[in-house]
């Protein structure tokens, strides 16, 4: 019983399942991360708490050791890789203010990645933002879709009462 419990703790834990799942898509995480974040300083390695390493010297980095923008880009890379591999899920990507903590250059790279995704993977993208500047940029980047592109303006009303 002790051996079985030890095996369950080591091989059936949430941490083990997470590492196994991320390991299966690690090359995709790195590909997306390099496309949506510049400069290309880090790559995913997934060794315990050390998720990243520097590309040149292979020094291990935890999420606490990188910038907020790099963390946001990494999280988006994981999310997009998982979405890409969800073959039995509907071809839909729902994303709410994904570039709030990303600098302008990397925001452009991210929007270019989404545009490529919409064209080449037949995914429908729902992109929500409260930032009118980002909404305008998104509309310009996706206007080439013509009638297939829809923009919905929502306004917060004053509650009666």
Short mmCIF file of C-alpha atoms in Angstrom, two decimals:
data_model
loop_
_atom_site.label_atom_id
_atom_site.label_comp_id
_atom_site.label_asym_id
_atom_site.label_seq_id
_atom_site.Cartn_x
_atom_site.Cartn_y
_atom_site.Cartn_z
CA UNK A 1 0.00 0.00 0.00
CA UNK A 2 2.85 2.37 0.84
CA UNK A 3 4.46 1.82 -2.58
CA UNK A 4 1.12 2.34 -4.32
CA UNK A 5 0.48 5.56 -2.43
CA UNK A 6 3.98 6.79 -3.22
CA UNK A 7 3.48 5.96 -6.92
CA UNK A 8 0.13 7.78 -6.93
CA UNK A 9 1.69 10.83 -5.27
CA UNK A 10 4.60 10.94 -7.73
CA UNK A 11 2.97 9.89 -11.00
CA UNK A 12 -0.67 10.93 -10.61
CA UNK A 13 -0.27 14.33 -9.03
CA UNK A 14 -1.52 17.54 -10.59
CA UNK A 15 2.07 18.75 -10.82
CA UNK A 16 3.14 15.61 -12.71
CA UNK A 17 0.14 15.82 -15.06
CA UNK A 18 0.85 19.51 -15.71
CA UNK A 19 4.52 18.87 -16.49
CA UNK A 20 3.57 15.97 -18.76
CA UNK A 21 0.97 18.05 -20.62
CA UNK A 22 3.28 21.03 -21.06
CA UNK A 23 6.16 18.75 -22.07
CA UNK A 24 4.04 17.37 -24.91
CA UNK A 25 3.60 20.86 -26.37
CA UNK A 26 6.94 22.39 -25.36
CA UNK A 27 8.14 22.94 -28.94
CA UNK A 28 4.91 24.77 -29.75
CA UNK A 29 5.21 26.90 -26.61
CA UNK A 30 8.72 27.90 -27.69
CA UNK A 31 7.65 28.58 -31.28
CA UNK A 32 4.77 30.83 -30.22
CA UNK A 33 6.80 32.51 -27.46
CA UNK A 34 9.53 33.42 -29.96
CA UNK A 35 6.93 34.81 -32.39
CA UNK A 36 5.04 36.99 -29.93
CA UNK A 37 7.89 38.22 -27.71
CA UNK A 38 11.10 39.97 -28.67
CA UNK A 39 13.92 39.89 -28.02
CA UNK A 40 14.08 36.12 -28.02
CA UNK A 41 15.82 35.73 -24.65
CA UNK A 42 14.09 32.72 -23.08
CA UNK A 43 12.82 29.28 -23.96
CA UNK A 44 10.54 26.86 -22.14
CA UNK A 45 12.25 23.93 -20.41
CA UNK A 46 9.71 22.87 -17.76
CA UNK A 47 11.96 21.49 -15.04
CA UNK A 48 10.07 21.78 -11.76
CA UNK A 49 9.79 25.42 -10.74
CA UNK A 50 12.25 26.44 -13.46
CA UNK A 51 10.01 26.85 -16.48
CA UNK A 52 12.41 28.92 -18.56
CA UNK A 53 16.06 29.17 -19.43
CA UNK A 54 18.05 31.79 -21.29
CA UNK A 55 18.54 30.91 -24.94
CA UNK A 56 22.24 31.68 -25.04
CA UNK A 57 23.73 30.58 -21.70
CA UNK A 58 20.90 28.20 -20.65
CA UNK A 59 20.65 29.78 -17.20
CA UNK A 60 17.46 28.70 -15.42
CA UNK A 61 14.84 31.39 -14.76
CA UNK A 62 11.67 31.22 -12.68
CA UNK A 63 8.63 33.32 -13.54
CA UNK A 64 9.51 35.66 -10.69
CA UNK A 65 12.82 36.46 -12.39
CA UNK A 66 11.37 37.77 -15.66
CA UNK A 67 9.39 40.90 -16.44
CA UNK A 68 5.61 41.20 -16.29
CA UNK A 69 5.47 41.48 -20.08
CA UNK A 70 7.58 38.36 -20.51
CA UNK A 71 5.32 36.49 -18.06
CA UNK A 72 2.24 37.63 -19.98
CA UNK A 73 3.77 36.53 -23.30
CA UNK A 74 4.77 33.17 -21.81
CA UNK A 75 1.27 32.61 -20.39
CA UNK A 76 -0.24 33.48 -23.78
CA UNK A 77 2.17 31.05 -25.44
CA UNK A 78 1.03 28.23 -23.16
CA UNK A 79 -2.64 29.14 -23.66
CA UNK A 80 -2.31 29.34 -27.46
CA UNK A 81 -0.37 26.05 -27.61
CA UNK A 82 -3.05 24.31 -25.58
CA UNK A 83 -5.76 25.83 -27.78
CA UNK A 84 -3.94 24.67 -30.91
CA UNK A 85 -3.81 21.12 -29.57
CA UNK A 86 -7.45 20.96 -28.48
CA UNK A 87 -8.44 19.01 -31.59
CA UNK A 88 -11.84 17.93 -30.28
CA UNK A 89 -12.79 21.44 -29.11
CA UNK A 90 -14.64 23.93 -31.31
CA UNK A 91 -12.28 26.04 -33.47
CA UNK A 92 -12.79 29.12 -31.31
CA UNK A 93 -10.39 31.33 -29.40
CA UNK A 94 -11.88 33.53 -26.68
CA UNK A 95 -9.42 36.08 -25.40
CA UNK A 96 -10.00 39.07 -23.10
CA UNK A 97 -7.48 41.94 -23.04
CA UNK A 98 -4.51 39.66 -23.66
CA UNK A 99 -1.99 42.41 -24.29
CA UNK A 100 -2.68 44.69 -21.34
CA UNK A 101 0.82 44.08 -19.87
CA UNK A 102 2.75 43.75 -23.11
CA UNK A 103 4.73 46.56 -24.74
CA UNK A 104 3.64 47.99 -28.11
CA UNK A 105 6.16 46.11 -30.27
CA UNK A 106 5.20 42.75 -28.76
CA UNK A 107 1.50 43.66 -28.94
CA UNK A 108 1.93 44.09 -32.70
CA UNK A 109 3.69 40.72 -32.91
CA UNK A 110 0.86 39.11 -30.95
CA UNK A 111 -1.80 40.60 -33.24
CA UNK A 112 0.18 39.41 -36.28
CA UNK A 113 0.25 35.93 -34.73
CA UNK A 114 -3.54 36.03 -34.20
CA UNK A 115 -4.04 37.17 -37.79
CA UNK A 116 -1.93 34.26 -39.02
CA UNK A 117 -3.93 31.92 -36.77
CA UNK A 118 -7.25 33.19 -38.12
CA UNK A 119 -6.15 32.68 -41.72
CA UNK A 120 -4.23 29.41 -41.47
CA UNK A 121 -5.97 27.42 -38.76
CA UNK A 122 -9.60 28.24 -39.48
CA UNK A 123 -10.16 29.50 -35.93
CA UNK A 124 -12.79 32.04 -35.04
CA UNK A 125 -11.30 34.65 -32.72
CA UNK A 126 -13.26 36.63 -30.15
CA UNK A 127 -11.02 39.42 -28.90
CA UNK A 128 -12.29 41.72 -26.16
CA UNK A 129 -10.61 44.90 -24.99
CA UNK A 130 -11.60 48.08 -23.20
CA UNK A 131 -8.64 49.91 -24.74
CA UNK A 132 -9.93 51.88 -27.75
CA UNK A 133 -6.41 52.18 -29.15
CA UNK A 134 -5.97 48.38 -29.15
CA UNK A 135 -9.49 47.88 -30.53
CA UNK A 136 -8.71 50.23 -33.41
CA UNK A 137 -5.40 48.51 -34.12
CA UNK A 138 -7.09 45.10 -34.01
CA UNK A 139 -9.76 46.30 -36.46
CA UNK A 140 -7.07 47.57 -38.86
CA UNK A 141 -5.06 44.34 -38.63
CA UNK A 142 -8.15 42.22 -39.36
CA UNK A 143 -9.99 44.47 -41.83
CA UNK A 144 -8.61 42.40 -44.73
CA UNK A 145 -11.17 39.74 -43.74
CA UNK A 146 -13.91 41.98 -45.16
CA UNK A 147 -17.40 40.74 -44.35
CA UNK A 148 -15.99 37.97 -42.15
CA UNK A 149 -14.74 40.55 -39.64
CA UNK A 150 -17.24 41.88 -37.11
CA UNK A 151 -16.74 44.50 -34.46
CA UNK A 152 -19.23 44.85 -31.64
CA UNK A 153 -19.18 48.00 -29.52
CA UNK A 154 -20.49 47.50 -26.00
CA UNK A 155 -21.20 50.38 -23.66
CA UNK A 156 -21.75 50.27 -19.96
CA UNK A 157 -25.09 51.84 -19.09
CA UNK A 158 -26.12 53.56 -15.92
CA UNK A 159 -28.30 51.32 -13.79
CA UNK A 160 -31.75 52.68 -13.06
CA UNK A 161 -32.61 52.76 -9.54
#
